[in-house]
Amino acid sequence: MGPAELVQAAAMARRFYLEGKSKIQIAEEFGVSRFKVARVLETALERDLVRIEIRVPAELDAERSDALRARYGLRHAVVVESPAEAEETPDPENLGEVAADLLGELVDEGDVLGLAWGRSTIHMAAALDRLPPCTVVQLTGVYDAGTSERGSVEAVRRAAQVSGGDAHPIYAPMLLPDAATAAALRSQTGIARAFEYFDKVTVACVSIGSWEPGISTVHDMLSDEERAHYASLGVAAEMAAHLFDAEGRRIGRDLGERCITVKADQLRRIPEVVAIAGGQRKAAAIDAVLRSGLVTSLVTDTSAADYLMTAGPTPKPTLGRTDPDGI
């Protein structure tokens, strides 16, 4: 390209890339065809006159995010760099911060946002600084009713405060001694009112636990005998008090009768279900839950993402929201 061509190409590139003008507008300004403009812009790229650089914040891994989204057929996948000093820590707190930003994008005015119990959802709620006006409902009971003010209930209140919408918390334990007690609690006015919103939820936020101490709330609440029973069924993960085997099939459905939680079928009907989970210790559990088809989007970290990209056969697309058989 001679000097005149270089100057013209630079001018056209500036109009197109920096000023946002269309090729037709540029063609009219320079008195050429839009096909000539297209060729000039293409040549400008080939000759390194124009460089296009895609940049995202350093903590986000765009390549892993896109690969993970494609592998599991997710609507959104956001992979965050794992803290070097905490590779074995499940759900680093920075996942909650990124998830808070994602919810700010996904939630629209008038939506109903559902929050299930989990440390990651609590971190997410604490990091919220913007949310359109929406109703916020708690999707599960709490791990310990005595700490509800610092857990799920507070997360619901925090999200409602940020959005300026109504809050519908649940003041009840997640797991009850028997099905009759759970049924009695579900009929109580405040809890029943929250349950009425479950079928109206448009965006849900959930956590994932692997079947080991300290990594699964449900595991920690059960007796040794009960843990052994569900382990014998092949439990690999839990989410919102629902248990899954390594293939994503729901197992131990009898446990749900004792729990204050949203039903799996209700989760499946929610348009957007965002799971927040990371760390190597949770990687296999994340894979199991993603294979269930209940989750549409995921916020995770690089240590979990690297496992997920090679975990078993390619899963069926999550957006199909299939219902694997279980026991």
Coordinates of N, CA and C in Angstrom, one line a residue, residues 42-254:
E42 N -10.3 -5.1 5.3 CA -9.7 -6.4 5.4 C -8.2 -6.4 5.2
T43 N -7.8 -5.5 4.2 CA -6.3 -5.4 4.0 C -5.7 -4.7 5.2
A44 N -6.3 -3.8 5.8 CA -5.8 -3.1 7.0 C -5.5 -4.1 8.1
L45 N -6.3 -5.1 8.2 CA -6.1 -6.1 9.2 C -4.9 -7.0 8.8
E46 N -4.9 -7.4 7.5 CA -3.8 -8.3 7.1 C -2.5 -7.6 7.1
R47 N -2.4 -6.3 6.9 CA -1.1 -5.6 6.9 C -0.8 -5.0 8.3
D48 N -1.5 -5.4 9.3 CA -1.3 -5.0 10.7 C -1.4 -3.5 10.9
L49 N -2.2 -2.9 10.0 CA -2.5 -1.5 10.2 C -3.5 -1.3 11.3
V50 N -4.3 -2.3 11.5 CA -5.3 -2.4 12.5 C -5.1 -3.6 13.4
R51 N -5.0 -3.5 14.7 CA -4.9 -4.6 15.5 C -6.1 -4.7 16.4
I52 N -6.8 -5.8 16.5 CA -7.9 -6.0 17.3 C -7.5 -6.9 18.5
E53 N -7.7 -6.3 19.7 CA -7.3 -7.0 20.9 C -8.6 -7.2 21.8
I54 N -8.8 -8.5 22.2 CA -9.9 -8.8 23.0 C -9.4 -8.9 24.5
R55 N -10.0 -8.0 25.3 CA -9.5 -8.0 26.7 C -10.6 -8.1 27.7
V56 N -10.5 -9.0 28.6 CA -11.4 -9.1 29.7 C -10.6 -8.9 31.0
P57 N -11.3 -8.6 32.1 CA -10.6 -8.5 33.4 C -9.7 -9.7 33.7
A58 N -8.5 -9.4 34.3 CA -7.5 -10.5 34.5 C -8.0 -11.7 35.2
E59 N -9.0 -11.5 36.1 CA -9.5 -12.6 36.9 C -10.4 -13.6 36.1
L60 N -10.9 -13.1 34.9 CA -11.8 -14.0 34.2 C -11.0 -14.7 33.1
D61 N -11.3 -16.0 32.9 CA -10.7 -16.8 31.8 C -11.7 -17.0 30.7
A62 N -11.6 -16.2 29.7 CA -12.6 -16.2 28.6 C -12.6 -17.5 27.8
E63 N -11.4 -18.0 27.6 CA -11.3 -19.2 26.8 C -11.9 -20.4 27.5
R64 N -11.5 -20.6 28.8 CA -12.1 -21.7 29.5 C -13.6 -21.5 29.7
S65 N -14.1 -20.3 29.9 CA -15.5 -20.0 30.0 C -16.3 -20.5 28.8
D66 N -15.8 -20.1 27.6 CA -16.5 -20.5 26.4 C -16.5 -22.0 26.1
A67 N -15.3 -22.6 26.4 CA -15.2 -24.0 26.2 C -16.1 -24.8 27.2
L68 N -16.2 -24.3 28.4 CA -17.1 -25.0 29.4 C -18.6 -24.8 29.0
R69 N -18.9 -23.6 28.5 CA -20.3 -23.4 28.1 C -20.7 -24.3 27.0
A70 N -19.8 -24.5 26.0 CA -20.1 -25.3 24.9 C -20.2 -26.8 25.3
R71 N -19.3 -27.2 26.1 CA -19.2 -28.7 26.5 C -20.5 -29.1 27.2
Y72 N -21.0 -28.3 28.1 CA -22.2 -28.7 28.9 C -23.5 -28.1 28.3
G73 N -23.4 -27.3 27.2 CA -24.6 -26.7 26.6 C -25.3 -25.7 27.6
L74 N -24.4 -25.0 28.3 CA -24.9 -24.0 29.2 C -25.3 -22.7 28.5
R75 N -26.1 -21.9 29.2 CA -26.5 -20.6 28.7 C -25.3 -19.6 29.0
H76 N -24.8 -19.7 30.2 CA -23.6 -18.8 30.6 C -22.7 -19.7 31.4
A77 N -21.4 -19.5 31.1 CA -20.4 -20.1 32.0 C -19.3 -19.0 32.2
V78 N -19.0 -18.8 33.5 CA -18.0 -17.8 33.8 C -16.9 -18.4 34.7
V79 N -15.7 -18.5 34.2 CA -14.6 -19.1 34.9 C -13.7 -18.1 35.5
V80 N -13.4 -18.1 36.8 CA -12.6 -17.2 37.5 C -11.3 -17.8 37.8
E81 N -10.2 -17.1 37.8 CA -8.9 -17.6 38.1 C -8.9 -18.1 39.6
S82 N -8.4 -19.3 39.8 CA -8.4 -19.8 41.2 C -7.3 -19.1 42.0
P83 N -7.5 -18.7 43.2 CA -6.5 -18.1 44.0 C -5.3 -19.1 44.2
A84 N -4.1 -18.7 44.0 CA -3.0 -19.6 44.0 C -2.8 -20.1 45.4
E85 N -3.1 -19.4 46.4 CA -2.9 -19.8 47.8 C -4.1 -20.7 48.3
A86 N -5.1 -20.9 47.5 CA -6.3 -21.6 48.0 C -6.8 -22.6 47.0
E87 N -5.9 -23.4 46.4 CA -6.4 -24.3 45.3 C -7.3 -25.3 45.9
E88 N -7.2 -25.7 47.1 CA -8.0 -26.8 47.7 C -9.2 -26.3 48.4
T89 N -9.4 -24.9 48.4 CA -10.6 -24.3 49.1 C -11.8 -24.4 48.1
P90 N -12.9 -25.0 48.6 CA -14.1 -24.9 47.8 C -14.7 -23.6 47.8
D91 N -15.3 -23.2 46.7 CA -16.0 -21.9 46.5 C -15.2 -20.7 47.1
P92 N -14.1 -20.3 46.4 CA -13.4 -19.1 46.8 C -14.4 -17.9 46.8
E93 N -14.2 -17.0 47.7 CA -15.1 -15.9 47.9 C -15.3 -15.0 46.6
N94 N -14.2 -15.0 45.8 CA -14.3 -14.2 44.6 C -15.4 -14.7 43.6
L95 N -15.8 -16.0 43.7 CA -16.8 -16.5 42.9 C -18.1 -15.8 43.2
G96 N -18.4 -15.5 44.5 CA -19.6 -14.8 44.9 C -19.6 -13.4 44.3
E97 N -18.5 -12.7 44.2 CA -18.4 -11.4 43.7 C -18.7 -11.4 42.2
V98 N -18.2 -12.3 41.5 CA -18.5 -12.4 40.0 C -19.9 -12.8 39.8
A99 N -20.4 -13.7 40.6 CA -21.8 -14.2 40.5 C -22.8 -13.0 40.8
A100 N -22.4 -12.1 41.7 CA -23.2 -10.9 42.0 C -23.3 -10.0 40.7
D101 N -22.2 -9.9 40.0 CA -22.2 -9.1 38.8 C -23.0 -9.8 37.7
L102 N -23.0 -11.1 37.7 CA -23.7 -11.8 36.7 C -25.2 -11.7 36.9
L103 N -25.6 -11.8 38.2 CA -27.1 -11.6 38.5 C -27.5 -10.2 38.1
G104 N -26.6 -9.2 38.3 CA -27.0 -7.9 37.9 C -27.3 -7.8 36.4
E105 N -26.7 -8.7 35.6 CA -27.0 -8.7 34.2 C -28.3 -9.5 33.9
L106 N -28.5 -10.6 34.6 CA -29.5 -11.6 34.2 C -30.9 -11.2 34.8
V107 N -31.0 -10.5 35.9 CA -32.2 -10.2 36.5 C -32.8 -8.9 35.9
D108 N -34.1 -9.0 35.5 CA -34.8 -7.9 34.9 C -35.8 -7.4 36.0
E109 N -36.3 -6.2 35.8 CA -37.3 -5.6 36.6 C -38.5 -6.5 36.6
G110 N -39.1 -6.7 37.8 CA -40.3 -7.6 37.9 C -40.0 -9.0 38.0
D111 N -38.8 -9.5 37.9 CA -38.4 -10.9 38.0 C -38.6 -11.3 39.5
V112 N -38.7 -12.7 39.7 CA -38.7 -13.2 41.0 C -37.3 -14.0 41.1
L113 N -36.5 -13.6 42.0 CA -35.2 -14.2 42.3 C -35.2 -15.1 43.4
G114 N -34.8 -16.4 43.2 CA -34.8 -17.4 44.3 C -33.4 -17.7 44.7
L115 N -33.2 -17.8 46.0 CA -31.9 -18.1 46.6 C -31.9 -19.3 47.4
A116 N -31.1 -20.3 47.1 CA -31.0 -21.5 47.9 C -29.9 -21.4 48.9
W117 N -30.0 -22.2 50.0 CA -28.9 -22.1 51.0 C -27.6 -22.5 50.4
G118 N -26.5 -21.9 50.8 CA -25.2 -22.2 50.4 C -24.2 -21.1 50.8
R119 N -23.0 -21.5 51.1 CA -22.0 -20.4 51.4 C -21.7 -19.5 50.3
S120 N -21.7 -20.1 49.1 CA -21.4 -19.3 47.9 C -22.5 -18.3 47.6
T121 N -23.8 -18.7 47.8 CA -24.9 -17.8 47.6 C -24.9 -16.7 48.6
I122 N -24.5 -17.0 49.8 CA -24.4 -16.0 50.9 C -23.3 -15.0 50.5
H123 N -22.1 -15.5 50.0 CA -21.1 -14.6 49.6 C -21.6 -13.7 48.4
M124 N -22.3 -14.3 47.5 CA -22.9 -13.6 46.4 C -23.8 -12.4 46.8
A125 N -24.7 -12.7 47.8 CA -25.6 -11.7 48.3 C -24.9 -10.6 48.9
A126 N -23.8 -10.9 49.7 CA -23.1 -9.9 50.4 C -22.4 -9.0 49.4
A127 N -22.0 -9.5 48.2 CA -21.3 -8.7 47.2 C -22.2 -7.9 46.3
L128 N -23.5 -8.1 46.4 CA -24.5 -7.4 45.5 C -24.4 -5.9 45.7
D129 N -24.3 -5.2 44.6 CA -24.4 -3.7 44.7 C -25.4 -3.1 43.7
R130 N -25.9 -3.9 42.8 CA -26.9 -3.5 41.9 C -27.9 -4.6 41.5
L131 N -29.1 -4.4 41.4 CA -30.1 -5.4 41.1 C -31.4 -4.6 40.8
P132 N -32.0 -4.9 39.6 CA -33.3 -4.2 39.3 C -34.4 -4.6 40.3
P133 N -35.4 -3.8 40.4 CA -36.5 -4.1 41.3 C -37.1 -5.5 41.1
C134 N -37.0 -6.3 42.1 CA -37.5 -7.7 41.9 C -37.9 -8.2 43.3
T135 N -38.7 -9.3 43.2 CA -39.1 -10.0 44.4 C -38.0 -11.1 44.7
V136 N -37.6 -11.3 46.0 CA -36.6 -12.2 46.3 C -37.2 -13.2 47.3
V137 N -37.1 -14.5 47.0 CA -37.6 -15.6 47.8 C -36.6 -16.6 48.1
Q138 N -36.6 -17.1 49.3 CA -35.7 -18.2 49.8 C -36.2 -19.5 49.3
L139 N -35.3 -20.3 48.7 CA -35.8 -21.6 48.1 C -35.6 -22.8 49.0
T140 N -34.8 -22.7 50.1 CA -34.6 -23.8 51.0 C -34.6 -23.2 52.5
G141 N -34.8 -24.2 53.4 CA -34.6 -23.8 54.8 C -33.1 -23.6 55.1
V142 N -32.8 -23.3 56.3 CA -31.4 -23.0 56.7 C -30.7 -24.2 57.3
Y143 N -29.4 -24.1 57.3 CA -28.6 -25.2 57.9 C -28.8 -25.3 59.4
D144 N -28.9 -24.1 60.1 CA -29.1 -24.0 61.5 C -30.0 -22.8 61.7
A145 N -31.2 -23.1 62.2 CA -32.1 -21.9 62.5 C -31.6 -20.9 63.4
G146 N -30.6 -21.3 64.3 CA -30.0 -20.3 65.2 C -29.1 -19.4 64.5
T147 N -28.6 -19.7 63.3 CA -27.7 -18.8 62.6 C -28.4 -18.2 61.3
S148 N -29.7 -18.3 61.2 CA -30.4 -17.9 60.0 C -30.1 -16.4 59.7
E149 N -29.9 -15.5 60.7 CA -29.7 -14.1 60.5 C -28.4 -13.9 59.7
R150 N -27.5 -14.8 59.8 CA -26.2 -14.7 59.2 C -26.1 -15.5 57.9
G151 N -27.2 -16.2 57.5 CA -27.1 -17.1 56.4 C -28.1 -16.8 55.4
S152 N -29.0 -17.8 55.0 CA -29.9 -17.7 53.9 C -30.9 -16.5 54.1
V153 N -31.4 -16.4 55.3 CA -32.4 -15.3 55.5 C -31.8 -14.0 55.3
E154 N -30.6 -13.8 55.8 CA -29.9 -12.5 55.6 C -29.6 -12.3 54.1
A155 N -29.2 -13.4 53.4 CA -28.9 -13.2 52.0 C -30.2 -12.7 51.2
V156 N -31.3 -13.3 51.6 CA -32.6 -12.9 50.9 C -32.9 -11.4 51.2
R157 N -32.7 -11.0 52.5 CA -32.9 -9.7 52.9 C -32.0 -8.7 52.2
R158 N -30.7 -9.1 52.1 CA -29.7 -8.3 51.4 C -30.1 -8.0 50.0
A159 N -30.4 -9.1 49.3 CA -30.8 -9.0 47.8 C -32.0 -8.1 47.7
A160 N -33.0 -8.3 48.5 CA -34.2 -7.5 48.4 C -33.9 -6.0 48.7
Q161 N -33.0 -5.8 49.7 CA -32.6 -4.4 50.0 C -32.0 -3.7 48.8
V162 N -31.1 -4.4 48.1 CA -30.4 -3.9 47.0 C -31.4 -3.6 45.8
S163 N -32.3 -4.5 45.7 CA -33.3 -4.4 44.5 C -34.4 -3.4 44.9
G164 N -34.7 -3.3 46.2 CA -35.9 -2.5 46.6 C -37.2 -3.2 46.5
G165 N -37.1 -4.6 46.3 CA -38.2 -5.4 46.2 C -38.6 -6.1 47.5
D166 N -39.6 -6.9 47.4 CA -40.1 -7.7 48.6 C -39.2 -8.9 48.9
A167 N -39.1 -9.2 50.2 CA -38.3 -10.4 50.6 C -39.3 -11.4 51.2
H168 N -39.1 -12.7 50.8 CA -39.9 -13.8 51.4 C -38.9 -14.9 51.9
P169 N -38.4 -14.6 53.2 CA -37.5 -15.6 53.8 C -38.2 -16.8 54.3
I170 N -37.5 -17.8 54.7 CA -38.1 -19.0 55.3 C -37.4 -19.2 56.6
Y171 N -38.1 -19.1 57.7 CA -37.5 -19.3 59.1 C -37.8 -20.8 59.5
A172 N -37.0 -21.6 58.9 CA -37.2 -23.1 59.3 C -35.9 -23.8 58.9
P173 N -35.6 -24.9 59.5 CA -34.4 -25.7 59.2 C -34.6 -26.3 57.8
M174 N -33.5 -26.7 57.1 CA -33.6 -27.3 55.8 C -34.1 -28.8 56.0
L175 N -33.5 -29.5 57.0 CA -33.8 -30.9 57.2 C -34.5 -31.1 58.5
L176 N -35.6 -31.9 58.5 CA -36.4 -32.2 59.6 C -36.3 -33.7 60.0
P177 N -36.7 -34.0 61.2 CA -36.5 -35.4 61.6 C -37.3 -36.4 60.8
D178 N -38.5 -36.0 60.3 CA -39.4 -36.9 59.6 C -40.2 -36.1 58.6
A179 N -40.9 -36.8 57.7 CA -41.7 -36.2 56.7 C -42.9 -35.5 57.3
A180 N -43.5 -36.0 58.4 CA -44.7 -35.4 59.0 C -44.3 -34.0 59.5
T181 N -43.2 -33.9 60.2 CA -42.8 -32.6 60.7 C -42.5 -31.6 59.6
A182 N -41.9 -32.1 58.5 CA -41.6 -31.2 57.4 C -42.9 -30.7 56.8
A183 N -43.9 -31.6 56.6 CA -45.2 -31.3 56.0 C -45.9 -30.2 56.9
A184 N -45.8 -30.4 58.2 CA -46.5 -29.5 59.1 C -45.8 -28.1 59.0
L185 N -44.5 -28.0 58.9 CA -43.9 -26.7 58.7 C -44.2 -26.0 57.4
R186 N -44.3 -26.8 56.3 CA -44.7 -26.3 55.0 C -46.0 -25.6 55.0
S187 N -46.9 -26.1 55.9 CA -48.3 -25.5 55.9 C -48.4 -24.2 56.8
Q188 N -47.3 -23.9 57.5 CA -47.3 -22.7 58.3 C -47.4 -21.5 57.4
T189 N -48.1 -20.4 57.8 CA -48.4 -19.3 57.0 C -47.2 -18.7 56.3
G190 N -46.2 -18.3 57.0 CA -45.0 -17.6 56.5 C -44.3 -18.5 55.5
I191 N -44.1 -19.8 55.8 CA -43.4 -20.7 54.9 C -44.2 -21.0 53.7
A192 N -45.5 -21.2 53.9 CA -46.4 -21.5 52.8 C -46.4 -20.3 51.8
R193 N -46.4 -19.1 52.3 CA -46.3 -17.9 51.4 C -45.1 -17.9 50.6
A194 N -44.0 -18.2 51.1 CA -42.7 -18.3 50.3 C -42.8 -19.4 49.3
F195 N -43.4 -20.6 49.7 CA -43.6 -21.7 48.7 C -44.5 -21.3 47.5
E196 N -45.4 -20.4 47.8 CA -46.3 -20.0 46.7 C -45.5 -19.3 45.6
Y197 N -44.3 -18.8 45.9 CA -43.6 -18.1 44.9 C -42.6 -19.0 44.1
F198 N -42.5 -20.2 44.5 CA -41.5 -21.1 43.8 C -41.9 -21.3 42.4
D199 N -43.1 -21.4 42.0 CA -43.5 -21.5 40.6 C -43.4 -20.2 39.8
K200 N -43.1 -19.1 40.5 CA -43.0 -17.8 39.8 C -41.6 -17.4 39.7
V201 N -40.6 -18.2 40.2 CA -39.2 -17.8 40.1 C -38.7 -17.8 38.7
T202 N -38.1 -16.7 38.3 CA -37.5 -16.6 36.9 C -36.0 -16.8 36.9
V203 N -35.3 -16.4 38.0 CA -33.9 -16.6 38.1 C -33.6 -17.2 39.5
A204 N -32.8 -18.3 39.5 CA -32.5 -18.9 40.8 C -31.0 -19.0 40.9
C205 N -30.5 -18.9 42.2 CA -29.1 -19.0 42.5 C -28.9 -20.2 43.5
V206 N -28.1 -21.1 43.1 CA -27.9 -22.3 44.0 C -26.4 -22.6 44.2
S207 N -26.2 -23.4 45.2 CA -24.8 -23.9 45.5 C -24.8 -25.4 45.2
I208 N -23.6 -26.0 45.1 CA -23.4 -27.4 44.9 C -22.4 -27.9 46.0
G209 N -22.8 -29.1 46.5 CA -21.9 -29.7 47.5 C -21.5 -31.1 47.1
S210 N -20.2 -31.5 47.4 CA -19.8 -32.8 47.2 C -20.0 -33.6 48.5
W211 N -20.1 -34.9 48.3 CA -20.5 -35.8 49.5 C -19.4 -36.1 50.4
E212 N -19.0 -35.1 51.2 CA -17.9 -35.2 52.2 C -18.1 -34.2 53.3
P213 N -17.5 -34.4 54.4 CA -17.7 -33.5 55.5 C -17.2 -32.1 55.2
G214 N -18.0 -31.1 55.6 CA -17.7 -29.7 55.4 C -17.9 -29.2 54.0
I215 N -18.2 -30.0 53.0 CA -18.4 -29.6 51.7 C -19.8 -29.8 51.2
S216 N -20.6 -30.5 52.1 CA -22.0 -30.6 51.8 C -22.8 -30.4 53.1
T217 N -23.7 -29.4 53.0 CA -24.6 -29.1 54.2 C -25.4 -30.3 54.5
V218 N -26.0 -31.0 53.5 CA -26.9 -32.1 53.8 C -26.1 -33.2 54.4
H219 N -24.9 -33.5 53.9 CA -24.0 -34.5 54.5 C -23.8 -34.3 56.0
D220 N -23.5 -33.0 56.3 CA -23.2 -32.7 57.7 C -24.4 -32.8 58.6
M221 N -25.6 -32.7 58.1 CA -26.8 -32.7 58.9 C -27.3 -34.1 59.2
L222 N -26.9 -35.1 58.4 CA -27.4 -36.5 58.5 C -26.6 -37.2 59.6
S223 N -27.2 -38.3 60.0 CA -26.5 -39.2 60.9 C -25.5 -40.1 60.2
D224 N -24.6 -40.8 60.9 CA -23.6 -41.6 60.2 C -24.4 -42.8 59.4
E225 N -25.4 -43.3 60.0 CA -26.2 -44.4 59.4 C -26.8 -43.9 58.1
E226 N -27.4 -42.7 58.1 CA -28.0 -42.1 56.9 C -27.0 -41.8 55.9
R227 N -25.9 -41.2 56.2 CA -24.8 -41.0 55.3 C -24.4 -42.3 54.6
A228 N -24.2 -43.3 55.3 CA -23.8 -44.6 54.8 C -24.9 -45.1 53.8
H229 N -26.2 -44.9 54.2 CA -27.2 -45.4 53.3 C -27.2 -44.7 51.9
Y230 N -27.1 -43.4 51.9 CA -27.1 -42.6 50.7 C -25.8 -42.8 49.9
A231 N -24.7 -43.0 50.6 CA -23.4 -43.4 49.9 C -23.6 -44.7 49.2
S232 N -24.3 -45.6 49.8 CA -24.5 -46.9 49.1 C -25.3 -46.8 47.8
L233 N -26.1 -45.7 47.7 CA -26.9 -45.5 46.5 C -26.0 -44.8 45.4
G234 N -24.8 -44.4 45.8 CA -23.9 -43.8 44.8 C -24.0 -42.3 44.8
V235 N -24.4 -41.6 45.9 CA -24.5 -40.2 45.9 C -23.1 -39.6 45.7
A236 N -23.1 -38.6 44.7 CA -21.8 -37.9 44.4 C -21.9 -36.4 44.6
A237 N -23.2 -35.9 44.7 CA -23.3 -34.4 44.9 C -24.7 -34.1 45.4
E238 N -24.8 -32.9 46.0 CA -26.2 -32.4 46.4 C -26.3 -31.0 46.0
M239 N -27.5 -30.6 45.8 CA -27.9 -29.2 45.5 C -29.3 -29.0 46.0
A240 N -29.4 -28.0 46.8 CA -30.7 -27.6 47.4 C -31.4 -28.8 48.0
A241 N -30.6 -29.7 48.7 CA -31.1 -30.9 49.4 C -31.6 -32.0 48.5
H242 N -31.2 -31.9 47.2 CA -31.4 -33.0 46.2 C -30.1 -33.7 46.0
L243 N -30.2 -35.0 45.9 CA -29.0 -35.8 45.8 C -28.8 -36.4 44.4
F244 N -27.6 -36.5 43.9 CA -27.3 -36.9 42.5 C -26.2 -37.9 42.5
D245 N -26.2 -38.9 41.6 CA -25.1 -39.8 41.4 C -24.2 -39.1 40.4
A246 N -23.1 -39.8 40.1 CA -22.1 -39.3 39.2 C -22.6 -39.0 37.8
E247 N -23.6 -39.7 37.4 CA -24.2 -39.4 36.0 C -25.3 -38.4 36.0
G248 N -25.5 -37.7 37.2 CA -26.5 -36.7 37.2 C -27.9 -37.2 37.5
R249 N -28.1 -38.5 37.8 CA -29.4 -39.0 38.1 C -29.7 -38.7 39.6
R250 N -31.0 -38.3 39.8 CA -31.4 -38.0 41.2 C -31.6 -39.3 41.9
I251 N -31.1 -39.4 43.1 CA -31.2 -40.6 44.0 C -31.7 -40.1 45.4
G252 N -32.1 -41.1 46.2 CA -32.5 -40.8 47.5 C -33.6 -39.8 47.6
R253 N -34.6 -39.9 46.7 CA -35.7 -38.9 46.7 C -36.5 -38.9 48.0
D254 N -36.4 -39.9 48.8 CA -37.1 -39.9 50.1 C -36.6 -38.8 51.0

